[in-house]
Coordinates of C-alpha atoms in Angstrom, one line a residue:
A1 CA 0.0 0.0 0.0
Q2 CA 2.8 2.4 0.8
A3 CA 4.5 1.7 -2.6
I4 CA 1.2 2.5 -4.4
L5 CA 0.8 5.7 -2.4
A6 CA 4.4 6.8 -3.1
Q7 CA 3.9 6.0 -6.8
A8 CA 0.7 8.0 -6.9
S9 CA 2.5 11.0 -5.3
L10 CA 5.3 10.7 -7.9
S11 CA 2.8 10.5 -10.8
Q12 CA 1.3 13.8 -9.7
V13 CA 4.7 15.4 -10.0
V14 CA 5.8 13.6 -13.2
G15 CA 2.8 15.2 -15.0
L16 CA 4.4 18.6 -14.8
R17 CA 6.2 20.1 -17.7
R18 CA 8.9 21.7 -15.4
P19 CA 12.3 20.1 -16.3
A20 CA 13.7 20.6 -12.8
V21 CA 10.8 18.8 -11.2
R22 CA 10.9 16.0 -13.8
S23 CA 14.6 15.5 -13.2
V24 CA 14.3 15.3 -9.4
V25 CA 11.4 12.9 -9.6
A26 CA 13.3 10.6 -12.0
S27 CA 16.1 10.5 -9.4
W28 CA 13.7 9.6 -6.6
H29 CA 12.1 7.0 -8.8
M30 CA 15.6 5.4 -9.4
G31 CA 16.3 5.6 -5.6
N32 CA 19.1 8.2 -5.9
C33 CA 17.7 10.6 -3.4
S34 CA 17.7 10.3 0.4
N35 CA 13.9 10.5 0.3
S36 CA 13.2 7.9 -2.4
D37 CA 9.8 6.7 -1.3
A38 CA 8.3 8.6 1.5
P39 CA 9.3 10.6 4.6
T40 CA 10.0 7.8 7.1
G41 CA 11.9 7.6 10.3
N42 CA 11.8 6.4 13.9
G43 CA 9.5 8.3 16.2
A44 CA 7.9 11.7 15.5
P45 CA 9.3 14.0 12.8
Q46 CA 11.9 16.3 14.3
H47 CA 12.5 19.0 11.6
E48 CA 10.2 22.0 11.3
V49 CA 9.6 23.1 7.7
K50 CA 8.4 26.6 6.9
L51 CA 7.8 28.4 3.6
A52 CA 9.0 32.0 3.2
I53 CA 7.2 34.1 0.6
S54 CA 7.8 37.6 -0.8
P55 CA 5.8 39.3 -3.6
I56 CA 8.1 40.6 -6.3
G57 CA 7.5 44.1 -7.7
V58 CA 4.3 46.0 -7.9
K59 CA 0.9 44.3 -8.1
I60 CA -0.7 45.0 -11.4
P61 CA -4.5 44.6 -11.4
S62 CA -5.8 41.6 -13.5
L63 CA -2.3 40.0 -13.7
P64 CA -1.1 37.3 -11.4
E65 CA 1.5 38.4 -8.9
A66 CA 5.1 37.1 -9.0
Y67 CA 6.7 35.6 -5.9
H68 CA 10.1 34.7 -4.5
T69 CA 10.0 31.7 -2.2
S70 CA 12.4 29.8 -0.1
V71 CA 12.2 26.9 2.3
V72 CA 13.2 27.1 6.0
V73 CA 14.2 23.9 7.8
D74 CA 14.9 24.2 11.6
D75 CA 15.4 28.0 11.1
K76 CA 17.9 27.6 8.3
E77 CA 16.9 29.1 4.9
Y78 CA 17.5 27.2 1.6
C79 CA 17.1 29.2 -1.6
F80 CA 18.0 28.6 -5.2
T81 CA 19.9 31.4 -7.1
S82 CA 22.2 31.6 -10.0
N83 CA 24.9 30.5 -7.5
G84 CA 23.1 27.3 -6.8
V85 CA 21.4 26.5 -3.5
V86 CA 22.3 29.2 -0.9
C87 CA 21.9 28.6 2.8
S88 CA 21.6 31.2 5.6
R89 CA 20.5 31.5 9.2
S90 CA 17.7 34.0 8.4
C91 CA 15.6 34.7 5.4
K92 CA 18.4 36.8 3.8
S93 CA 17.1 36.0 0.2
H94 CA 14.0 38.0 1.0
A95 CA 15.8 41.1 2.4
R96 CA 15.8 42.9 -1.0
F97 CA 12.0 42.8 -1.1
Q98 CA 10.0 45.4 0.8
N99 CA 9.3 44.0 4.3
G100 CA 10.5 40.6 3.1
P101 CA 9.6 37.9 3.7
A102 CA 6.0 39.0 3.7
K103 CA 4.8 35.7 5.0
V104 CA 6.4 32.7 6.7
I105 CA 4.1 29.7 6.8
H106 CA 4.5 26.6 8.9
M107 CA 4.3 23.7 6.5
G108 CA 4.8 20.7 8.8
M109 CA 7.3 18.5 10.5
S110 CA 9.7 16.2 8.6
H111 CA 11.9 13.2 9.3
I112 CA 14.3 14.6 6.7
S113 CA 16.8 17.3 7.8
G114 CA 17.6 20.3 5.7
E115 CA 21.1 18.9 5.1
E116 CA 19.7 15.6 3.9
M117 CA 17.2 17.4 1.6
L118 CA 20.1 19.5 0.3
A119 CA 22.3 16.5 -0.4
G120 CA 19.5 15.0 -2.5
L121 CA 18.6 18.1 -4.4
K122 CA 21.8 20.2 -4.9
R123 CA 23.0 18.3 -8.0
H124 CA 19.7 19.2 -9.7
F125 CA 20.1 22.9 -8.7
A126 CA 23.8 23.5 -9.4
P127 CA 25.4 26.9 -9.9
G128 CA 24.8 28.3 -13.3
T129 CA 21.6 26.3 -14.0
Y130 CA 19.1 29.0 -12.8
D131 CA 16.5 30.0 -15.4
L132 CA 13.9 32.6 -14.6
L133 CA 11.0 30.7 -16.2
K134 CA 12.0 27.0 -16.1
K135 CA 14.2 26.5 -13.1
N136 CA 14.0 29.2 -10.4
C137 CA 13.5 29.6 -6.7
N138 CA 9.9 28.4 -6.9
S139 CA 11.0 25.2 -8.7
F140 CA 13.5 24.5 -6.0
V141 CA 11.0 25.1 -3.2
D142 CA 8.5 22.9 -5.0
C143 CA 11.0 20.0 -5.0
A144 CA 12.2 20.7 -1.5
L145 CA 8.7 20.6 -0.1
F146 CA 8.0 17.4 -1.9
C147 CA 11.3 15.9 -0.6
L148 CA 10.6 16.9 3.0
L149 CA 6.9 16.6 3.3
R150 CA 5.5 15.1 0.1
R151 CA 3.6 18.4 -0.4
R152 CA 3.8 20.7 -3.4
L153 CA 4.2 24.5 -3.5
D154 CA 0.8 26.1 -3.9
G155 CA 0.2 26.9 -7.5
R156 CA -0.6 30.5 -6.8
Y157 CA 3.1 31.1 -6.1
R158 CA 4.1 29.7 -9.6
I159 CA 1.2 31.0 -11.7
L160 CA 3.0 33.9 -13.4
E161 CA 6.0 31.8 -14.5
Q162 CA 3.8 29.0 -15.7
M163 CA 1.8 31.5 -17.8
L164 CA 4.9 33.0 -19.3
E165 CA 6.3 29.5 -20.0
C166 CA 3.2 28.6 -21.9
I167 CA 3.4 31.8 -23.9
G168 CA 7.0 31.1 -24.7
D169 CA 6.2 27.5 -25.8
S170 CA 3.4 28.6 -28.1
M171 CA 5.8 31.0 -29.9
V172 CA 8.4 28.3 -30.6

């Protein structure tokens, strides 16, 4: 039953067109990530997982808002940039946004530590692989949340880039 549940979770992610997510899921499927099937461990989960969110730019009526996101595990922030995954003790990646982060949301508790998550994901989010539309901070957070909690980043935080990616695909 657990294998069927894990496969169902993976199939939800595989359906996405996002290359970063597909690549990470392929590694999980082949057992190359520390979290290959489901978050497991002895006893209660020990690692607190939070989502930090900052709106980017000025909100334009009738257009979706763009967001910068990062994941915080045990008060250590993990964020994907052009330099790869960057770690800090506070939400430094949100400092450049007015009052950032605007929101920090408790997402749950995990058996997977931030360092274990990073070990499984960093090769997929290497320095120099950042792409504003196809592989950005939100792509990383989506994968990190899935690795840690088997949860996905809420679509409202990815809607603008998904729309722009669709427009770009239709022009090719």
